[in-house]
Short mmCIF file of C-alpha atoms in Angstrom, two decimals:
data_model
loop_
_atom_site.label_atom_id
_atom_site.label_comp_id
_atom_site.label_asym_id
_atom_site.label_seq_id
_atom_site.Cartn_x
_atom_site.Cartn_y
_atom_site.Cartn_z
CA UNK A 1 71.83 161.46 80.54
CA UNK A 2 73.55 164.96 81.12
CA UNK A 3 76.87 166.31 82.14
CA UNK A 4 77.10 168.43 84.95
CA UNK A 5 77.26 170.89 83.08
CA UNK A 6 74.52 170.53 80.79
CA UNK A 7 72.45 170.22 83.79
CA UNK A 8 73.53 173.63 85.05
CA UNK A 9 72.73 175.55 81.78
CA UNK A 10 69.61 174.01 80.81
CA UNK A 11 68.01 171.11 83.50
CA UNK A 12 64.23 171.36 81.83
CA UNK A 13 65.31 171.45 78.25
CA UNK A 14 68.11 168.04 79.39
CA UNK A 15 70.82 169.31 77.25
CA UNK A 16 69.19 169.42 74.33
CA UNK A 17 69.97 171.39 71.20
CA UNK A 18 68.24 174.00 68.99
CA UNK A 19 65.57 172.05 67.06
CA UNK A 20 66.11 168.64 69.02
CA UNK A 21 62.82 167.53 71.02
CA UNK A 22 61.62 164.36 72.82
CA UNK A 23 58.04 164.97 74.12
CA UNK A 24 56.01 161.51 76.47
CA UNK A 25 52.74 161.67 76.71
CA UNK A 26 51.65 158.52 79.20
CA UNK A 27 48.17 157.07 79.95
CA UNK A 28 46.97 154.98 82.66
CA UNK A 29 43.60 152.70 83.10
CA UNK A 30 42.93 150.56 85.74
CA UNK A 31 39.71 148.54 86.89
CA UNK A 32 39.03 146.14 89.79
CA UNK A 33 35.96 144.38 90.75
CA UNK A 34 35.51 142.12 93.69
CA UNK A 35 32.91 139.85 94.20
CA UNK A 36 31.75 138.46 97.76
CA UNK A 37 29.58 135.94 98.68
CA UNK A 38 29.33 134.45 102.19
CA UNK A 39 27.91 130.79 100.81
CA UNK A 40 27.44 129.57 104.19
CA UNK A 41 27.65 131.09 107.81
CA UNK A 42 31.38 129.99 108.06
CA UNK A 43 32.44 129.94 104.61
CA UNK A 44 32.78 132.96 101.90
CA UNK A 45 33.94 132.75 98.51
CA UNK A 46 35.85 136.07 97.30
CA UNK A 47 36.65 136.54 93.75
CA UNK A 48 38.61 139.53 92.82
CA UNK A 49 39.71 140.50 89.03
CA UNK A 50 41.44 143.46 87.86
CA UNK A 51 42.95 145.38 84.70
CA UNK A 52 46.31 147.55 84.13
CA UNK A 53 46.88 149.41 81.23
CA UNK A 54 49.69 151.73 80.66
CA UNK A 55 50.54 153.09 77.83
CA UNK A 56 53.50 155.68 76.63
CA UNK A 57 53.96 157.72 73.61
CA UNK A 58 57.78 158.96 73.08
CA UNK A 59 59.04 161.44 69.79
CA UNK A 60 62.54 162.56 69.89
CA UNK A 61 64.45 163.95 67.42
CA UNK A 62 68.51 164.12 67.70
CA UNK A 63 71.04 166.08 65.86
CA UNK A 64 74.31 163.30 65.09
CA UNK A 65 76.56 166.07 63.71
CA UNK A 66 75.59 169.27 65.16
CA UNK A 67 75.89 172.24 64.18
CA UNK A 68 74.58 171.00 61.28
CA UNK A 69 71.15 169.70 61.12
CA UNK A 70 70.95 167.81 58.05
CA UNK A 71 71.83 164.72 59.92
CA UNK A 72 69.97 163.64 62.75
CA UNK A 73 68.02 160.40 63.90
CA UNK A 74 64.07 160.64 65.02
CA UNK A 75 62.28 157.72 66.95
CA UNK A 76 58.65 157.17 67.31
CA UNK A 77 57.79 154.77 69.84
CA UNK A 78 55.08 153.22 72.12
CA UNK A 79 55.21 151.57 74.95
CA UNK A 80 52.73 149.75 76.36
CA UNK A 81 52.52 147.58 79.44
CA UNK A 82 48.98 145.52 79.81
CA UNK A 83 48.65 143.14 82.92
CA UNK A 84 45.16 141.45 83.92
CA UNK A 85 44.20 138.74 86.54
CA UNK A 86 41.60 136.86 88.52
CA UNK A 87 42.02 135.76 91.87
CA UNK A 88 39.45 133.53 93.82
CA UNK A 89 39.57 132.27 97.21
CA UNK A 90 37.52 130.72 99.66
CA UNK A 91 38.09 131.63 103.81
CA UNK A 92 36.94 128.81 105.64
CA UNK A 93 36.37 130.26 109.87
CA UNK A 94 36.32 127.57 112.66
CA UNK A 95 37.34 128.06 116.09
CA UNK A 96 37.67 130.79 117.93
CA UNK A 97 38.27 133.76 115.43
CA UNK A 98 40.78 131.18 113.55
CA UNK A 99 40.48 130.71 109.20
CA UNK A 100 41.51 128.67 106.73
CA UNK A 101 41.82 130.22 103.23
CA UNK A 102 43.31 128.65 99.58
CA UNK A 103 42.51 130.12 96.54
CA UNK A 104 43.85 130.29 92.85
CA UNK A 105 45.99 133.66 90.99
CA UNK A 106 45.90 133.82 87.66
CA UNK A 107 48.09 136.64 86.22
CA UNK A 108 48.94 137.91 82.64
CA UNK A 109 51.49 140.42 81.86
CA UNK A 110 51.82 141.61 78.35
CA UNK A 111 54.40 144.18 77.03
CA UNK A 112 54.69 145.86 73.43
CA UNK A 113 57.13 147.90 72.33
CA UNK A 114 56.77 149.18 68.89
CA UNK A 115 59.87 151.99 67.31
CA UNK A 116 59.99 153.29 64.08
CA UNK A 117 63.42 154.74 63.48
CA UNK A 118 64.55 157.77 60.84
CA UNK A 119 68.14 158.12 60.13
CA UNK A 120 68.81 161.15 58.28
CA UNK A 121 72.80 160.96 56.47
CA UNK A 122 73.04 162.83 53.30
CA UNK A 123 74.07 162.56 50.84
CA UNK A 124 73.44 158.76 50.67
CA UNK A 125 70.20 158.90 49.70
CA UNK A 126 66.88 159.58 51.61
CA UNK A 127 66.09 159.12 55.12
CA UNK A 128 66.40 155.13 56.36
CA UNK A 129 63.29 154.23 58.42
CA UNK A 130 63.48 151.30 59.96
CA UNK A 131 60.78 149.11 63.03
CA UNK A 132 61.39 147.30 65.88
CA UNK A 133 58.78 145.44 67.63
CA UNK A 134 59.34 143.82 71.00
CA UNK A 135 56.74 141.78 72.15
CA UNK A 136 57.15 139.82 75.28
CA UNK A 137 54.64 137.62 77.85
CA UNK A 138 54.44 136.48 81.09
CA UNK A 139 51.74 133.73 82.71
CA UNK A 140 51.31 132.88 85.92
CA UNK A 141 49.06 130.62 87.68
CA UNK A 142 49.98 130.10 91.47
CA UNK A 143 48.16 128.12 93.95
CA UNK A 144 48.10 129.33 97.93
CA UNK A 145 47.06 127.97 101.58
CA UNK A 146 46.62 130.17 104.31
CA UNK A 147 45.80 129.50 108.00
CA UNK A 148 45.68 131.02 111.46
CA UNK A 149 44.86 129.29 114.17
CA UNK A 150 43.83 131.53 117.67
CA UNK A 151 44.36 130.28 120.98
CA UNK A 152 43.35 132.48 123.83
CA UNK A 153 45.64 135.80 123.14
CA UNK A 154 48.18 133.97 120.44
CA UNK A 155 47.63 133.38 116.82
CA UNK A 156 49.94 130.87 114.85
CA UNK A 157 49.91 131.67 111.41
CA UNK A 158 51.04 129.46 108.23
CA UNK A 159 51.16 129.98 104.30
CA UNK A 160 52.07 128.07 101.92
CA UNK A 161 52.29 129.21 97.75
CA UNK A 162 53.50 127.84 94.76
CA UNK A 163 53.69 129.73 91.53
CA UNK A 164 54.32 128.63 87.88
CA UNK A 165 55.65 131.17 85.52
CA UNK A 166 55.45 130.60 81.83
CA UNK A 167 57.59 133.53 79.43
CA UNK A 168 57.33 134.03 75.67
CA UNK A 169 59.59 136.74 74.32
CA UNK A 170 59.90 138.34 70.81
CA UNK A 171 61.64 140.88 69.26
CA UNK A 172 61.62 141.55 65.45
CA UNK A 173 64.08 144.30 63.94
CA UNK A 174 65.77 145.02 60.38
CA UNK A 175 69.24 143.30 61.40
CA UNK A 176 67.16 139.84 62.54
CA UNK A 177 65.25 138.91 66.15
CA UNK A 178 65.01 137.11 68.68
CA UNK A 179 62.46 134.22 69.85
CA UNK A 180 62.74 131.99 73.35
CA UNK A 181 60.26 130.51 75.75
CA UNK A 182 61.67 129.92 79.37
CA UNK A 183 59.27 128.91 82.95
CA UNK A 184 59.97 129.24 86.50
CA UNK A 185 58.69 127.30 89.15
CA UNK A 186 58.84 129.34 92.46
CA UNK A 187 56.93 128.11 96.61
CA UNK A 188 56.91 130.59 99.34
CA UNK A 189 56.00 129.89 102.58
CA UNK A 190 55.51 131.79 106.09
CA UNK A 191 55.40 131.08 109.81
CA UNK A 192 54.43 133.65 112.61
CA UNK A 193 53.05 133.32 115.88
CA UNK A 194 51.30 136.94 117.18
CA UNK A 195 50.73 137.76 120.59
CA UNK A 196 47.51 139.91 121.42
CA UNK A 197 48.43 140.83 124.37
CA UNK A 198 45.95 143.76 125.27
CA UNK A 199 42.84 145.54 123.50
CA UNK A 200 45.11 148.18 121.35
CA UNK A 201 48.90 146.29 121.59
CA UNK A 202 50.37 143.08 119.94
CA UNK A 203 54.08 141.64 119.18
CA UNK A 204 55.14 139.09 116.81
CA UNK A 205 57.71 137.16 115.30
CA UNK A 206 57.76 135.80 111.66
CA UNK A 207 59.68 134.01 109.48
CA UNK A 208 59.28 134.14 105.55
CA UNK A 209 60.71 132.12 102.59
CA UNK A 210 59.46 134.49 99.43
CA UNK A 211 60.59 134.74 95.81
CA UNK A 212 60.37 137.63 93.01
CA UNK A 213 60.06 136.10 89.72
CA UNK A 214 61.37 138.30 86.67
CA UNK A 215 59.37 141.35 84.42
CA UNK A 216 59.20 139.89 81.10
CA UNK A 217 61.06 142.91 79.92
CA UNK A 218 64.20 141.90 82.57
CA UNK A 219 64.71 138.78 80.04
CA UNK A 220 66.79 140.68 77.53
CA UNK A 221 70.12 142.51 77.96
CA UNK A 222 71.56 144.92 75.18
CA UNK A 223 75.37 145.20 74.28
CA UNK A 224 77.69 145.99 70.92
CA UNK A 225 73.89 147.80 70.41
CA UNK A 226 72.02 144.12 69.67
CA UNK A 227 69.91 142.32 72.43
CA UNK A 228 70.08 138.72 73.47
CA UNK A 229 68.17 136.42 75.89
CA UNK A 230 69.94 136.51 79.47
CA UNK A 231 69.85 133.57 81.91
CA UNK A 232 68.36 135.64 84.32
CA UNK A 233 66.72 133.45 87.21
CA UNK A 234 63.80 134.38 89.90
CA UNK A 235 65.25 135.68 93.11
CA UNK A 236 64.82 134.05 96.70
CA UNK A 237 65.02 135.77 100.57
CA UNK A 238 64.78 134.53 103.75
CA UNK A 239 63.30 137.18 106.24
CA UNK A 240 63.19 136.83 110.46
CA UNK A 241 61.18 140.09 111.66
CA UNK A 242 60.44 140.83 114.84
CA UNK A 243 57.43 143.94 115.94
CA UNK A 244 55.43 145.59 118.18
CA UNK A 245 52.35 147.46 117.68
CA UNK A 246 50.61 149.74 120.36
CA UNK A 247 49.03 153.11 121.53
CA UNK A 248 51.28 154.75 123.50
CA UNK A 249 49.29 158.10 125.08
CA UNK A 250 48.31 159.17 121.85
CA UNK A 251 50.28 158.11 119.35
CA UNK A 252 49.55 154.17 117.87
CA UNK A 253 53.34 152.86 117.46
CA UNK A 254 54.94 150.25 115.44
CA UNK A 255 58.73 149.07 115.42
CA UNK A 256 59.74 146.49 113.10
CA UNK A 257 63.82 144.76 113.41
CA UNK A 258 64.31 141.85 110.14
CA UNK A 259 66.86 140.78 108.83
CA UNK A 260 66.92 139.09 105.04
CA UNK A 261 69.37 136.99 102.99
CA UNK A 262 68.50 137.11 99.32
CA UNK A 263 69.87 134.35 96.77
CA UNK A 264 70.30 135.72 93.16
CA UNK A 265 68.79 139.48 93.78
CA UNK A 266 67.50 140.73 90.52
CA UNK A 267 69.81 143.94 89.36
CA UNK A 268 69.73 145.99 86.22
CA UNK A 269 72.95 147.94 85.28
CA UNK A 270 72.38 150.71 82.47
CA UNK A 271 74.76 153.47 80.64
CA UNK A 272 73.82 155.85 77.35
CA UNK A 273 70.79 157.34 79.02
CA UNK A 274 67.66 156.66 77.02
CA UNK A 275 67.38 155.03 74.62
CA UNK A 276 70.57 152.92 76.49
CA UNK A 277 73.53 152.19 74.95
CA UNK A 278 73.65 148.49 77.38
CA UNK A 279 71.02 146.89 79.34
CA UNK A 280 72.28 144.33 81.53
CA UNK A 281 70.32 142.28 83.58
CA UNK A 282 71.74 140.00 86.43
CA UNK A 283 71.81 137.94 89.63
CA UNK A 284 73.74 139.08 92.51
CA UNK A 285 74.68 135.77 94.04
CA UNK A 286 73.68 136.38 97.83
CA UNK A 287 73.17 139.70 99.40
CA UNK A 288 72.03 140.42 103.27
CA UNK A 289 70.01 143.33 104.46
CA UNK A 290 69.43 144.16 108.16
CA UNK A 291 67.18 147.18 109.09
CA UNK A 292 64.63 148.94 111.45
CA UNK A 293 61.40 150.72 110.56
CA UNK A 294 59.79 153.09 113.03
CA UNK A 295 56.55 155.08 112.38
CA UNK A 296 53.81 156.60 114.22
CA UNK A 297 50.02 158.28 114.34
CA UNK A 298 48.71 161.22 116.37
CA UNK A 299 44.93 162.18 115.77
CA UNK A 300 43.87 165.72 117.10
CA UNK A 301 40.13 165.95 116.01
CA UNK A 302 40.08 166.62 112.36
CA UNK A 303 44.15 166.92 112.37
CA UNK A 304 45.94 163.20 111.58
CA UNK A 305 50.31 163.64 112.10
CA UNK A 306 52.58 160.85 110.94
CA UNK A 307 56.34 159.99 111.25
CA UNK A 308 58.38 157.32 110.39
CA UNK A 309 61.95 156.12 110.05
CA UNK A 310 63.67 153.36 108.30
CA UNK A 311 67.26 152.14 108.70
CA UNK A 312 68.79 149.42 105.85
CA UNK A 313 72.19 148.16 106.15
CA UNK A 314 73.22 146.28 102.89
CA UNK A 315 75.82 144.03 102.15
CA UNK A 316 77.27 142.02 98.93
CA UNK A 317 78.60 138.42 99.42
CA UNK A 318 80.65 135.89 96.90
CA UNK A 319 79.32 138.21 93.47
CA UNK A 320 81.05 138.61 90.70
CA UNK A 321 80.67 140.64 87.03
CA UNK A 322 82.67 141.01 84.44
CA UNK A 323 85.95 140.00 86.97
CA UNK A 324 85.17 142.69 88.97
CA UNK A 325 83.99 141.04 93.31
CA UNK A 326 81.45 142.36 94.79
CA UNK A 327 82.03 140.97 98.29
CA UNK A 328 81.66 143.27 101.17
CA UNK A 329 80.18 146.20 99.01
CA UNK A 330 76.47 148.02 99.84
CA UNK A 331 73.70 147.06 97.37
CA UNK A 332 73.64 149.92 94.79
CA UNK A 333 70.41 152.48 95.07
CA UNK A 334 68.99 151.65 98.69
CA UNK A 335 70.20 154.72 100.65
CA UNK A 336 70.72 153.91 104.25
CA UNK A 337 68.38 155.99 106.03
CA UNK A 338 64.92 157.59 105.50
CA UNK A 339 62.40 159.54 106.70
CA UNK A 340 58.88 161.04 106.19
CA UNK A 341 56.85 163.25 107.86
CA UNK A 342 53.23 163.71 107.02
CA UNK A 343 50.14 165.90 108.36
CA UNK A 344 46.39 165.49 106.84
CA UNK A 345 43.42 167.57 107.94
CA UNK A 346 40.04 166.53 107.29
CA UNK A 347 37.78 169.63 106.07
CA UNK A 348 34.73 167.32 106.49
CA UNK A 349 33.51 163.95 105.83
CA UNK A 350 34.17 164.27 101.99
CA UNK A 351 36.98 166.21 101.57
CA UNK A 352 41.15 165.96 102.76
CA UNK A 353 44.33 167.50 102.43
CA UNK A 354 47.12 166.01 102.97
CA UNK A 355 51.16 167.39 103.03
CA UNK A 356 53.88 164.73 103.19
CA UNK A 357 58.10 165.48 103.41
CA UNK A 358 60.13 162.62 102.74
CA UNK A 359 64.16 162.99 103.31
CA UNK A 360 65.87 160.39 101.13
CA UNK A 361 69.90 159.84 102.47
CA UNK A 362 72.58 159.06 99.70
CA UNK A 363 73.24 155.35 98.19
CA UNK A 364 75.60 153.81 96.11
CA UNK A 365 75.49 154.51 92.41
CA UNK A 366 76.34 150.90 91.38
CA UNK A 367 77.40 147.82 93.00
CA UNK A 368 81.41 148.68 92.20
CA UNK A 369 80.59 151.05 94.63
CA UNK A 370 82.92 153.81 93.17
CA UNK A 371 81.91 157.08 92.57
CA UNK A 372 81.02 157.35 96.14
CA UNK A 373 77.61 158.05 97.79
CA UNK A 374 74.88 160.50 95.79
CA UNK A 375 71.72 161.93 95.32
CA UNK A 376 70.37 162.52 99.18
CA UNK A 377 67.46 164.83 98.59
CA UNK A 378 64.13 166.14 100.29
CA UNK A 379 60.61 166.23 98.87
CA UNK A 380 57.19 167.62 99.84
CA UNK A 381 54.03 166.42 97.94
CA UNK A 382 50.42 167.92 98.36
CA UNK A 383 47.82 165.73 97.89
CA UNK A 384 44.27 166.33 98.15
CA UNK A 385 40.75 163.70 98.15
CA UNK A 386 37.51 164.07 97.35
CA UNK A 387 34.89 161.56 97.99
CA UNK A 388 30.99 161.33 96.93
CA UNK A 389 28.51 159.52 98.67
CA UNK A 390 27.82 157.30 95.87
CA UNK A 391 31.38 155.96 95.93
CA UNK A 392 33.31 158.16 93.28
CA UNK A 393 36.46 159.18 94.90
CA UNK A 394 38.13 162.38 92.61
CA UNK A 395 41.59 162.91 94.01
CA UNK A 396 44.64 165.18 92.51
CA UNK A 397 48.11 166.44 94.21
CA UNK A 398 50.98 168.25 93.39
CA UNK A 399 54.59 166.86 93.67
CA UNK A 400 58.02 167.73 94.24
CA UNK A 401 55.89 171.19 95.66
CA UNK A 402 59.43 172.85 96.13
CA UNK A 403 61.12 172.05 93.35
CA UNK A 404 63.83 170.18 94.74
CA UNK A 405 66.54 169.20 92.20
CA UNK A 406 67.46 165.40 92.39
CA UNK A 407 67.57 162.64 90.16
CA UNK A 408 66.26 159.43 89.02
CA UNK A 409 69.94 158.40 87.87
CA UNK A 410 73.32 159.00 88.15
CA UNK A 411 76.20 157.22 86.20
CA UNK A 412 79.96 157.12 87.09
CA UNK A 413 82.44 156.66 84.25
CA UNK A 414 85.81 155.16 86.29
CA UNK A 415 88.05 155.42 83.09
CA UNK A 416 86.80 159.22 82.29
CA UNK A 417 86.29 159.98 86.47
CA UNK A 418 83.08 161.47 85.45
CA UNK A 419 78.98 162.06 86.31
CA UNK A 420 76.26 161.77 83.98
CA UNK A 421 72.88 162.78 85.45
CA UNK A 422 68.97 161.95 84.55
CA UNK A 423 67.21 164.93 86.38
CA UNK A 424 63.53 164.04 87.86
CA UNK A 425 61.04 166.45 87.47
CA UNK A 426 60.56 169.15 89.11
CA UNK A 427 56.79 170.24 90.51
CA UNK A 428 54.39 168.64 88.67
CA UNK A 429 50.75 167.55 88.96
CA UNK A 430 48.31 164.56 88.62
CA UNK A 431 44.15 164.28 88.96
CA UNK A 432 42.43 161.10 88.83
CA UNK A 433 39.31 159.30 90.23
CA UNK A 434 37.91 155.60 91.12
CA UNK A 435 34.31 154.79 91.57
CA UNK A 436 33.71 152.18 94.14
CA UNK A 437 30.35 149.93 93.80
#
């Protein structure tokens, strides 16, 4: 994290001194096959499976007592994040377009995180290396029921899921580790009706009971500089919605109102940039969220336009940390109002550009909410698709196309009445591709 000021003199270099460095080099694989088979005329068994692989290479090097440069500290870490799963289902149809579907998820999340540390501090002696390994696993197998029933122009719809999560966490350093195993034992479930009321339009109302069980790596907090296991617990919501979806002349509309009340919200408060000095990971007890989301398509030939809008209100109720109520604050991070505005234009039947700007207002920096309302920015990405006829998609894009300066963080000191910043890049481009078979 940087000053202001260090921001202003040097943003791409992040403050950093005369011999210091910290380069990242990240990779990404991914893989998902599907499998269909339609076993009899109203019954089809889908299996899907897939594989996530990320992994992140970080060397830094940081001067303790500069000027001089005979003490510093140098970390060489990686990071990886591995997650594979199979999912089967079978959709039984009866009726009148109406199906019944259950199936099985299995999911496994594995993250590694291995650091070897040099401390440079003459003149005791040579440099002190020292390795930290955090290892860390989560298993889920969830079972889920799906059905919608038609009748003439309405559809009632019901789900039903339950989910089983099993945790194993690790860590082994120099000054000792840490071991635990903890589960969670989650059920969703959903109600809507849908009204089809003409070829192109239909409204709807829905109600939905849903959960987010924790990342493995949310199970550990960090303070005095040593971690410990954290009683973090899997969040709940409640969520009414209400939409519409139509063509309107030529332009297909959708307007969505909800309204959610969340029971332990997952949160993450951080300070010391990165690596961070604290990691704390919590539940806000309840939290309510009312909003609006607008958008909309034109097509003119080979030209596509978009728009949309979305409105969140936040709000904070009975939470506590540290002493310090919460009650009647904004959730930290969500900024109130945002919008996007996109145009793609199809060369051909192979090949697309495509130009999105997305305004971003200002949020909260934490859930004190001191240090008032930050970071309202505007980006435009380029993004551009290529697609062969024997399924290999190539695509690439450039973002942040302006260079707009923003950042991914911002931390307010209230004793010191102070910013730090963590700029996010500025332009900067990707290429990838996907084969489809």
């Amino acid at each position: 994290m940087l000053t202001k000021t260090q921001m202003n003199d040097d943003r791409e270099n992040w403050g950093r001194k005369p011999g210091e460095y910290s380069f990242t080099n990240t990779n990404k694989d991914e893989a998902v096959l599907s499998y269909n088979n339609k076993l009899q005329n109203n019954l089809d068994l889908i299996i899907s499976t897939f594989y996530q692989k990320t992994e992140l290479d970080l060397d830094q090097k940081l001067f303790m007592m500069y000027p001089s440069t005979k003490f510093y500290m140098a970390q060489a870490s990686i990071f990886e994040d591995k997650k594979y799963g199979i999912k089967p289902k079978l959709k039984y149809s009866y009726g009148n377009d109406s199906s019944l579907v259950f199936g099985i998820d299995y999911i496994k999340n594995t993250l590694l995180r291995d650091v070897d540390t040099t401390t440079a501090t003459p003149p005791f002696g040579i440099a002190k290396t020292s390795t930290t390994i955090n290892d860390l696993e989560k298993e889920t197998i969830s079972g889920f029921i799906h059905n919608t029933y038609k009748y003439n122009s309405l559809e009632f719809i019901q789900g039903l899921r339950y989910e089983k999560a099993n945790y194993d966490i690790k860590r082994d350093s120099v000054d000792g580790g840490i071991k635990g195993k903890k589960d969670e034992d989650n059920i969703a479930l959903e109600l809507a009706l849908n009204n089809i009321y003409s070829d192109t339009g239909n409204r709807y109302i829905k109600y939905e009971r849903g959960f987010t069980s924790p990342a493995p790596a949310l199970l550990t907090n960090k303070a005095n500089n040593e971690y410990y296991i954290n009683n973090l617990k899997s969040e709940t919501y409640d969520t009414f919605e209400i939409g519409i979806k139509d063509f309107v002349y030529n332009s297909y509309i959708r307007a969505t109102g909800f309204y959610t009340v969340t029971r332990d919200e997952i949160t993450t408060d951080m300070t010391g940039g990165m690596p961070p000095k604290t990691i704390d990971n919590y539940n806000l007890d309840k939290t309510k969220r009312i909003g609006l989301e607008l958008s909309a398509e034109q097509w003119f030939d080979k030209l596509t336009l978009s728009q949309s809008y979305s409105y969140i209100k936040t709000k904070i109720e009975g939470s506590r940390k540290n002493g310090v109520d919460y009650s009647g604050n904004e959730i930290a991070n969500v900024p109130e109002n945002r919008f996007k505005l996109g145009a793609k234009y199809a060369f051909n039947n192979n090949f697309n550009l495509g130009l999105e700007t997305i305004y971003t207002g200002a949020s909260y920096l934490n859930n004190e909410n001191v240090g008032g309302k930050q970071n309202k920015h505007i980006v435009t990405n380029l993004v551009g698709n290529y697609m062969f006829s024997n399924g290999l998609k190539i695509y690439g894009g450039l973002n942040n196309l302006f260079n707009e300066n923003y950042y991914n963080d911002i931390d307010y000191s209230l004793s010191t009445n102070s910013y730090t910043y963590d700029p996010a890049s500025k332009r900067s481009y990707y290429i990838g591709f996907n084969y489809t078979f």
